[in-house]
Amino acid sequence: MAESFPEVQGGGSLILAWQVKNKKVLVVGGGEVAAGRILNLLNADASVTVISPTSGLNPEVAHRVQNNQVTHLDKKFEPSDLDDPDITMVLTAIDDPEASSQIWKLCKEKRLPANIADVPPECDFYFGSVHRDGPLQIMVSTNGNGPKMANIVRRRIASNLPPNMGDAIKKVGKLRKKLREVAPQPEEGPKRMQWMSKVCVQWSLEDLCDMSEEDMEMLLQSYAPDQVPSLVDVRGPWEFDGSFGWACVV
């Protein structure tokens, strides 16, 4: 019998969560588009350097500069600006197609990943439309075909999410950390993952949001026998006997 595998759908891009914390990123330009790029980078804890004459800074970028959220070089871009070995990526957002293409070529020579605003063929990566709720990030990409459509789709998805999804994810993150303290051994990895999966499936979003530190401690007692009691059972007048389940305390 022939096995069934997913169909290959070419023409897409590899969507990744790029970790740029404390990494140096160069932004050329200081207008509205640059402001959005800069905010995305700061949200990811990147170390941002902006190259733009002060006269070209829009109010938001000027605010970032004044509050020392970014490093500002008050000048126009020069090829030597790419000589810094600490630069990990380059973003351009300037109204000069010829200069942008030149920066792209220089980045290719130095093997620096770059994004040239509004020029998809000259981009190693794209910026999608992102929904953010605490630790939750959802990105919608049209692979450069329609940024406005990405925004519309992202809003549609966000409107169907519970408003407290981010809080639930934070609670799950705390529970995972506590579970690693309870069962730190590497060989426990598969069981930890399966047990956490069962918690996320069997508990409602409201339960996860309402889960307290005390609830976590009680719930973790059910890890060893590989059980997942409900939040009602965790909070009820029950006592875990360590063998086959929960017993009522009388």
PDB file of C-alpha atoms in Angstrom:
ATOM      1  CA  MET A   1       0.000   0.000   0.000  1.00  0.00           C
ATOM      2  CA  ALA A   2       1.452   3.378  -1.030  1.00  0.00           C
ATOM      3  CA  GLU A   3       2.063   5.780   1.839  1.00  0.00           C
ATOM      4  CA  SER A   4       0.464   9.208   1.728  1.00  0.00           C
ATOM      5  CA  PHE A   5       2.723  12.200   2.326  1.00  0.00           C
ATOM      6  CA  PRO A   6       2.033  15.956   2.238  1.00  0.00           C
ATOM      7  CA  GLU A   7       2.137  17.569  -1.181  1.00  0.00           C
ATOM      8  CA  VAL A   8       5.048  19.926  -1.785  1.00  0.00           C
ATOM      9  CA  GLN A   9       3.847  23.518  -2.287  1.00  0.00           C
ATOM     10  CA  GLY A  10       6.680  25.501  -3.800  1.00  0.00           C
ATOM     11  CA  GLY A  11       6.913  29.271  -3.929  1.00  0.00           C
ATOM     12  CA  GLY A  12       6.764  29.803  -0.185  1.00  0.00           C
ATOM     13  CA  SER A  13       9.319  31.102   2.288  1.00  0.00           C
ATOM     14  CA  LEU A  14      10.739  29.473   5.400  1.00  0.00           C
ATOM     15  CA  ILE A  15       9.016  31.235   8.293  1.00  0.00           C
ATOM     16  CA  LEU A  16      11.284  31.264  11.350  1.00  0.00           C
ATOM     17  CA  ALA A  17      11.482  33.006  14.699  1.00  0.00           C
ATOM     18  CA  TRP A  18      14.820  34.774  14.241  1.00  0.00           C
ATOM     19  CA  GLN A  19      16.578  35.330  17.563  1.00  0.00           C
ATOM     20  CA  VAL A  20      18.278  38.748  17.423  1.00  0.00           C
ATOM     21  CA  LYS A  21      18.494  39.499  21.144  1.00  0.00           C
ATOM     22  CA  ASN A  22      21.551  41.690  21.824  1.00  0.00           C
ATOM     23  CA  LYS A  23      22.632  41.343  18.182  1.00  0.00           C
ATOM     24  CA  LYS A  24      23.542  44.415  16.149  1.00  0.00           C
ATOM     25  CA  VAL A  25      21.138  45.287  13.350  1.00  0.00           C
ATOM     26  CA  LEU A  26      21.702  48.194  10.961  1.00  0.00           C
ATOM     27  CA  VAL A  27      18.696  50.215   9.776  1.00  0.00           C
ATOM     28  CA  VAL A  28      19.257  52.671   6.937  1.00  0.00           C
ATOM     29  CA  GLY A  29      16.545  55.320   6.920  1.00  0.00           C
ATOM     30  CA  GLY A  30      14.448  57.087   9.514  1.00  0.00           C
ATOM     31  CA  GLY A  31      10.976  57.485   8.035  1.00  0.00           C
ATOM     32  CA  GLU A  32       7.652  55.781   8.693  1.00  0.00           C
ATOM     33  CA  VAL A  33       8.672  52.402   7.265  1.00  0.00           C
ATOM     34  CA  ALA A  34      11.913  52.477   9.236  1.00  0.00           C
ATOM     35  CA  ALA A  35       9.917  53.245  12.393  1.00  0.00           C
ATOM     36  CA  GLY A  36       7.932  50.021  11.992  1.00  0.00           C
ATOM     37  CA  ARG A  37      11.062  47.995  11.344  1.00  0.00           C
ATOM     38  CA  ILE A  38      12.783  49.515  14.376  1.00  0.00           C
ATOM     39  CA  LEU A  39       9.864  48.717  16.654  1.00  0.00           C
ATOM     40  CA  ASN A  40       9.884  45.083  15.495  1.00  0.00           C
ATOM     41  CA  LEU A  41      13.603  44.874  16.233  1.00  0.00           C
ATOM     42  CA  LEU A  42      13.311  46.478  19.665  1.00  0.00           C
ATOM     43  CA  ASN A  43      10.469  44.098  20.543  1.00  0.00           C
ATOM     44  CA  ALA A  44      12.939  41.304  19.770  1.00  0.00           C
ATOM     45  CA  ASP A  45      15.580  42.909  22.045  1.00  0.00           C
ATOM     46  CA  ALA A  46      17.966  43.659  19.179  1.00  0.00           C
ATOM     47  CA  SER A  47      20.712  46.282  19.406  1.00  0.00           C
ATOM     48  CA  VAL A  48      19.653  48.756  16.706  1.00  0.00           C
ATOM     49  CA  THR A  49      21.814  51.290  14.884  1.00  0.00           C
ATOM     50  CA  VAL A  50      19.995  53.803  12.682  1.00  0.00           C
ATOM     51  CA  ILE A  51      21.779  55.633   9.869  1.00  0.00           C
ATOM     52  CA  SER A  52      19.906  58.738   8.750  1.00  0.00           C
ATOM     53  CA  PRO A  53      20.364  62.512   8.778  1.00  0.00           C
ATOM     54  CA  THR A  54      18.470  63.988  11.723  1.00  0.00           C
ATOM     55  CA  SER A  55      16.325  65.931   9.263  1.00  0.00           C
ATOM     56  CA  GLY A  56      15.054  62.592   7.901  1.00  0.00           C
ATOM     57  CA  LEU A  57      13.836  61.184  11.213  1.00  0.00           C
ATOM     58  CA  ASN A  58      10.085  60.950  11.663  1.00  0.00           C
ATOM     59  CA  PRO A  59       8.644  61.682  15.160  1.00  0.00           C
ATOM     60  CA  GLU A  60       8.641  58.043  16.264  1.00  0.00           C
ATOM     61  CA  VAL A  61      12.223  57.355  15.240  1.00  0.00           C
ATOM     62  CA  ALA A  62      13.304  60.679  16.793  1.00  0.00           C
ATOM     63  CA  HIS A  63      11.635  59.520  20.020  1.00  0.00           C
ATOM     64  CA  ARG A  64      13.653  56.277  19.951  1.00  0.00           C
ATOM     65  CA  VAL A  65      16.841  58.276  19.465  1.00  0.00           C
ATOM     66  CA  GLN A  66      16.070  60.792  22.218  1.00  0.00           C
ATOM     67  CA  ASN A  67      15.327  58.001  24.682  1.00  0.00           C
ATOM     68  CA  ASN A  68      18.511  56.077  23.800  1.00  0.00           C
ATOM     69  CA  GLN A  69      16.531  53.091  22.553  1.00  0.00           C
ATOM     70  CA  VAL A  70      18.675  53.038  19.408  1.00  0.00           C
ATOM     71  CA  THR A  71      22.121  54.228  18.362  1.00  0.00           C
ATOM     72  CA  HIS A  72      21.844  57.046  15.817  1.00  0.00           C
ATOM     73  CA  LEU A  73      24.440  57.976  13.198  1.00  0.00           C
ATOM     74  CA  ASP A  74      23.511  61.424  11.869  1.00  0.00           C
ATOM     75  CA  LYS A  75      24.659  60.984   8.277  1.00  0.00           C
ATOM     76  CA  LYS A  76      23.953  59.286   4.986  1.00  0.00           C
ATOM     77  CA  PHE A  77      24.928  55.677   4.428  1.00  0.00           C
ATOM     78  CA  GLU A  78      28.473  54.925   3.305  1.00  0.00           C
ATOM     79  CA  PRO A  79      29.850  51.525   2.184  1.00  0.00           C
ATOM     80  CA  SER A  80      32.281  51.547   5.112  1.00  0.00           C
ATOM     81  CA  ASP A  81      29.271  51.347   7.472  1.00  0.00           C
ATOM     82  CA  LEU A  82      29.104  47.634   6.651  1.00  0.00           C
ATOM     83  CA  ASP A  83      32.660  46.989   7.808  1.00  0.00           C
ATOM     84  CA  ASP A  84      31.569  46.459  11.408  1.00  0.00           C
ATOM     85  CA  PRO A  85      31.937  42.677  11.992  1.00  0.00           C
ATOM     86  CA  ASP A  86      29.215  42.735  14.672  1.00  0.00           C
ATOM     87  CA  ILE A  87      26.444  43.604  12.199  1.00  0.00           C
ATOM     88  CA  THR A  88      24.149  40.583  11.763  1.00  0.00           C
ATOM     89  CA  MET A  89      21.549  41.984   9.358  1.00  0.00           C
ATOM     90  CA  VAL A  90      20.722  45.139   7.409  1.00  0.00           C
ATOM     91  CA  LEU A  91      17.364  46.791   6.743  1.00  0.00           C
ATOM     92  CA  THR A  92      16.912  49.697   4.351  1.00  0.00           C
ATOM     93  CA  ALA A  93      13.903  52.016   4.183  1.00  0.00           C
ATOM     94  CA  ILE A  94      14.903  54.968   2.021  1.00  0.00           C
ATOM     95  CA  ASP A  95      13.271  56.695  -0.957  1.00  0.00           C
ATOM     96  CA  ASP A  96      16.192  56.073  -3.286  1.00  0.00           C
ATOM     97  CA  PRO A  97      15.891  52.863  -5.362  1.00  0.00           C
ATOM     98  CA  GLU A  98      19.394  53.172  -6.803  1.00  0.00           C
ATOM     99  CA  ALA A  99      21.014  53.631  -3.396  1.00  0.00           C
ATOM    100  CA  SER A 100      18.942  50.775  -1.964  1.00  0.00           C
ATOM    101  CA  SER A 101      20.081  48.420  -4.714  1.00  0.00           C
ATOM    102  CA  GLN A 102      23.681  49.422  -4.099  1.00  0.00           C
ATOM    103  CA  ILE A 103      23.330  48.597  -0.405  1.00  0.00           C
ATOM    104  CA  TRP A 104      21.823  45.236  -1.376  1.00  0.00           C
ATOM    105  CA  LYS A 105      24.799  44.428  -3.581  1.00  0.00           C
ATOM    106  CA  LEU A 106      27.231  45.408  -0.825  1.00  0.00           C
ATOM    107  CA  CYS A 107      25.387  43.181   1.642  1.00  0.00           C
ATOM    108  CA  LYS A 108      25.614  40.268  -0.781  1.00  0.00           C
ATOM    109  CA  GLU A 109      29.360  40.769  -1.075  1.00  0.00           C
ATOM    110  CA  LYS A 110      29.682  40.632   2.707  1.00  0.00           C
ATOM    111  CA  ARG A 111      27.143  37.822   3.053  1.00  0.00           C
ATOM    112  CA  LEU A 112      24.921  39.923   5.280  1.00  0.00           C
ATOM    113  CA  PRO A 113      21.198  39.085   5.238  1.00  0.00           C
ATOM    114  CA  ALA A 114      19.281  42.161   4.099  1.00  0.00           C
ATOM    115  CA  ASN A 115      15.769  43.469   3.568  1.00  0.00           C
ATOM    116  CA  ILE A 116      15.262  46.261   1.042  1.00  0.00           C
ATOM    117  CA  ALA A 117      11.862  47.827   1.763  1.00  0.00           C
ATOM    118  CA  ASP A 118       9.283  47.410  -1.001  1.00  0.00           C
ATOM    119  CA  VAL A 119      11.701  45.511  -3.292  1.00  0.00           C
ATOM    120  CA  PRO A 120      10.889  41.776  -2.825  1.00  0.00           C
ATOM    121  CA  PRO A 121      13.598  40.514  -5.220  1.00  0.00           C
ATOM    122  CA  GLU A 122      16.202  42.258  -3.054  1.00  0.00           C
ATOM    123  CA  CYS A 123      15.176  40.685   0.246  1.00  0.00           C
ATOM    124  CA  ASP A 124      16.631  37.693   2.048  1.00  0.00           C
ATOM    125  CA  PHE A 125      13.612  37.796   4.356  1.00  0.00           C
ATOM    126  CA  TYR A 126      10.238  39.523   4.570  1.00  0.00           C
ATOM    127  CA  PHE A 127       8.367  41.228   7.367  1.00  0.00           C
ATOM    128  CA  GLY A 128       4.874  39.822   7.813  1.00  0.00           C
ATOM    129  CA  SER A 129       1.864  41.229   9.611  1.00  0.00           C
ATOM    130  CA  VAL A 130       2.240  40.272  13.277  1.00  0.00           C
ATOM    131  CA  HIS A 131      -0.278  39.806  16.079  1.00  0.00           C
ATOM    132  CA  ARG A 132       1.315  40.097  19.536  1.00  0.00           C
ATOM    133  CA  ASP A 133      -0.184  39.118  22.871  1.00  0.00           C
ATOM    134  CA  GLY A 134       2.578  38.743  25.450  1.00  0.00           C
ATOM    135  CA  PRO A 135       4.605  35.651  24.520  1.00  0.00           C
ATOM    136  CA  LEU A 136       2.215  34.822  21.667  1.00  0.00           C
ATOM    137  CA  GLN A 137       3.304  35.982  18.197  1.00  0.00           C
ATOM    138  CA  ILE A 138       1.431  35.113  15.015  1.00  0.00           C
ATOM    139  CA  MET A 139       2.867  36.221  11.682  1.00  0.00           C
ATOM    140  CA  VAL A 140       1.003  36.267   8.383  1.00  0.00           C
ATOM    141  CA  SER A 141       3.075  36.511   5.219  1.00  0.00           C
ATOM    142  CA  THR A 142       2.011  36.848   1.586  1.00  0.00           C
ATOM    143  CA  ASN A 143       5.610  36.368   0.417  1.00  0.00           C
ATOM    144  CA  GLY A 144       5.739  39.922  -0.804  1.00  0.00           C
ATOM    145  CA  ASN A 145       2.560  39.690  -2.882  1.00  0.00           C
ATOM    146  CA  GLY A 146       0.212  41.817  -0.817  1.00  0.00           C
ATOM    147  CA  PRO A 147       1.226  43.402   2.510  1.00  0.00           C
ATOM    148  CA  LYS A 148      -2.256  44.886   2.983  1.00  0.00           C
ATOM    149  CA  MET A 149      -3.831  41.462   2.525  1.00  0.00           C
ATOM    150  CA  ALA A 150      -1.497  40.073   5.185  1.00  0.00           C
ATOM    151  CA  ASN A 151      -2.758  42.777   7.536  1.00  0.00           C
ATOM    152  CA  ILE A 152      -6.398  41.905   6.783  1.00  0.00           C
ATOM    153  CA  VAL A 153      -5.825  38.176   7.346  1.00  0.00           C
ATOM    154  CA  ARG A 154      -3.907  38.852  10.569  1.00  0.00           C
ATOM    155  CA  ARG A 155      -6.760  40.972  11.930  1.00  0.00           C
ATOM    156  CA  ARG A 156      -9.271  38.265  11.040  1.00  0.00           C
ATOM    157  CA  ILE A 157      -7.236  35.641  12.915  1.00  0.00           C
ATOM    158  CA  ALA A 158      -6.697  37.907  15.940  1.00  0.00           C
ATOM    159  CA  SER A 159     -10.413  38.718  16.182  1.00  0.00           C
ATOM    160  CA  ASN A 160     -11.159  35.010  16.667  1.00  0.00           C
ATOM    161  CA  LEU A 161      -8.645  34.521  19.482  1.00  0.00           C
ATOM    162  CA  PRO A 162      -9.656  34.796  23.145  1.00  0.00           C
ATOM    163  CA  PRO A 163      -8.399  38.079  24.637  1.00  0.00           C
ATOM    164  CA  ASN A 164      -6.502  36.246  27.390  1.00  0.00           C
ATOM    165  CA  MET A 165      -4.541  33.832  25.203  1.00  0.00           C
ATOM    166  CA  GLY A 166      -1.231  35.483  26.114  1.00  0.00           C
ATOM    167  CA  ASP A 167      -1.896  35.032  29.843  1.00  0.00           C
ATOM    168  CA  ALA A 168      -2.670  31.342  29.360  1.00  0.00           C
ATOM    169  CA  ILE A 169       0.609  30.850  27.497  1.00  0.00           C
ATOM    170  CA  LYS A 170       2.554  32.555  30.289  1.00  0.00           C
ATOM    171  CA  LYS A 171       1.005  30.179  32.831  1.00  0.00           C
ATOM    172  CA  VAL A 172       1.887  27.169  30.672  1.00  0.00           C
ATOM    173  CA  GLY A 173       5.470  28.451  30.451  1.00  0.00           C
ATOM    174  CA  LYS A 174       5.705  28.611  34.245  1.00  0.00           C
ATOM    175  CA  LEU A 175       4.289  25.109  34.544  1.00  0.00           C
ATOM    176  CA  ARG A 176       6.875  23.764  32.071  1.00  0.00           C
ATOM    177  CA  LYS A 177       9.719  25.306  34.088  1.00  0.00           C
ATOM    178  CA  LYS A 178       8.384  23.775  37.290  1.00  0.00           C
ATOM    179  CA  LEU A 179       8.017  20.401  35.566  1.00  0.00           C
ATOM    180  CA  ARG A 180      11.681  20.477  34.533  1.00  0.00           C
ATOM    181  CA  GLU A 181      12.590  20.963  38.192  1.00  0.00           C
ATOM    182  CA  VAL A 182      10.432  17.986  39.156  1.00  0.00           C
ATOM    183  CA  ALA A 183      11.774  15.757  36.360  1.00  0.00           C
ATOM    184  CA  PRO A 184      15.109  17.175  35.140  1.00  0.00           C
ATOM    185  CA  GLN A 185      16.541  13.944  33.727  1.00  0.00           C
ATOM    186  CA  PRO A 186      17.082  13.950  29.918  1.00  0.00           C
ATOM    187  CA  GLU A 187      15.362  10.584  29.592  1.00  0.00           C
ATOM    188  CA  GLU A 188      12.207  12.175  31.000  1.00  0.00           C
ATOM    189  CA  GLY A 189      11.984  14.459  27.948  1.00  0.00           C
ATOM    190  CA  PRO A 190       9.395  12.469  25.931  1.00  0.00           C
ATOM    191  CA  LYS A 191       7.176  11.945  28.970  1.00  0.00           C
ATOM    192  CA  ARG A 192       7.387  15.648  29.899  1.00  0.00           C
ATOM    193  CA  MET A 193       6.327  16.670  26.405  1.00  0.00           C
ATOM    194  CA  GLN A 194       3.440  14.204  26.295  1.00  0.00           C
ATOM    195  CA  TRP A 195       2.194  15.176  29.752  1.00  0.00           C
ATOM    196  CA  MET A 196       2.323  18.904  28.967  1.00  0.00           C
ATOM    197  CA  SER A 197       0.455  18.239  25.726  1.00  0.00           C
ATOM    198  CA  LYS A 198      -2.297  16.465  27.644  1.00  0.00           C
ATOM    199  CA  VAL A 199      -2.592  19.369  30.077  1.00  0.00           C
ATOM    200  CA  CYS A 200      -2.953  21.861  27.210  1.00  0.00           C
ATOM    201  CA  VAL A 201      -5.593  19.701  25.501  1.00  0.00           C
ATOM    202  CA  GLN A 202      -7.611  18.645  28.540  1.00  0.00           C
ATOM    203  CA  TRP A 203      -7.655  21.977  30.352  1.00  0.00           C
ATOM    204  CA  SER A 204      -9.668  24.826  28.873  1.00  0.00           C
ATOM    205  CA  LEU A 205      -8.108  28.181  28.081  1.00  0.00           C
ATOM    206  CA  GLU A 206     -10.029  29.657  30.992  1.00  0.00           C
ATOM    207  CA  ASP A 207      -8.593  27.016  33.325  1.00  0.00           C
ATOM    208  CA  LEU A 208      -5.046  27.740  32.177  1.00  0.00           C
ATOM    209  CA  CYS A 209      -5.544  31.476  32.670  1.00  0.00           C
ATOM    210  CA  ASP A 210      -6.965  30.925  36.150  1.00  0.00           C
ATOM    211  CA  MET A 211      -4.226  28.498  37.222  1.00  0.00           C
ATOM    212  CA  SER A 212      -2.337  29.708  40.297  1.00  0.00           C
ATOM    213  CA  GLU A 213       1.098  28.768  41.637  1.00  0.00           C
ATOM    214  CA  GLU A 214      -0.608  26.505  44.181  1.00  0.00           C
ATOM    215  CA  ASP A 215      -2.616  24.841  41.413  1.00  0.00           C
ATOM    216  CA  MET A 216       0.608  24.166  39.527  1.00  0.00           C
ATOM    217  CA  GLU A 217       2.213  22.517  42.539  1.00  0.00           C
ATOM    218  CA  MET A 218      -0.816  20.278  43.044  1.00  0.00           C
ATOM    219  CA  LEU A 219      -1.059  19.450  39.333  1.00  0.00           C
ATOM    220  CA  LEU A 220       2.617  18.478  39.181  1.00  0.00           C
ATOM    221  CA  GLN A 221       1.946  15.736  41.730  1.00  0.00           C
ATOM    222  CA  SER A 222       0.055  13.914  38.989  1.00  0.00           C
ATOM    223  CA  TYR A 223       3.055  13.849  36.639  1.00  0.00           C
ATOM    224  CA  ALA A 224       4.728  10.735  38.081  1.00  0.00           C
ATOM    225  CA  PRO A 225       1.638   8.487  37.587  1.00  0.00           C
ATOM    226  CA  ASP A 226       1.063  10.253  34.234  1.00  0.00           C
ATOM    227  CA  GLN A 227      -2.371  11.616  35.105  1.00  0.00           C
ATOM    228  CA  VAL A 228      -4.029  14.958  34.370  1.00  0.00           C
ATOM    229  CA  PRO A 229      -6.747  15.842  36.882  1.00  0.00           C
ATOM    230  CA  SER A 230      -9.128  18.690  36.123  1.00  0.00           C
ATOM    231  CA  LEU A 231      -8.757  22.104  37.731  1.00  0.00           C
ATOM    232  CA  VAL A 232     -11.840  21.313  39.831  1.00  0.00           C
ATOM    233  CA  ASP A 233     -10.140  18.189  41.173  1.00  0.00           C
ATOM    234  CA  VAL A 234      -6.890  20.054  41.779  1.00  0.00           C
ATOM    235  CA  ARG A 235      -8.715  22.643  43.887  1.00  0.00           C
ATOM    236  CA  GLY A 236     -11.266  20.339  45.476  1.00  0.00           C
ATOM    237  CA  PRO A 237     -11.106  18.601  48.856  1.00  0.00           C
ATOM    238  CA  TRP A 238      -8.912  15.903  47.383  1.00  0.00           C
ATOM    239  CA  GLU A 239      -5.679  14.323  48.402  1.00  0.00           C
ATOM    240  CA  PHE A 240      -3.267  12.693  45.959  1.00  0.00           C
ATOM    241  CA  ASP A 241      -2.288   9.218  47.212  1.00  0.00           C
ATOM    242  CA  GLY A 242       0.691   8.795  44.841  1.00  0.00           C
ATOM    243  CA  SER A 243      -0.491   5.493  43.368  1.00  0.00           C
ATOM    244  CA  PHE A 244      -3.689   5.257  41.363  1.00  0.00           C
ATOM    245  CA  GLY A 245      -5.471   8.601  41.576  1.00  0.00           C
ATOM    246  CA  TRP A 246      -7.106  11.068  43.886  1.00  0.00           C
ATOM    247  CA  ALA A 247      -8.833  10.187  47.129  1.00  0.00           C
ATOM    248  CA  CYS A 248     -11.373  12.243  49.037  1.00  0.00           C
ATOM    249  CA  VAL A 249     -10.221  13.603  52.387  1.00  0.00           C
ATOM    250  CA  VAL A 250     -12.770  12.983  55.149  1.00  0.00           C
TER     251      VAL A 250
END
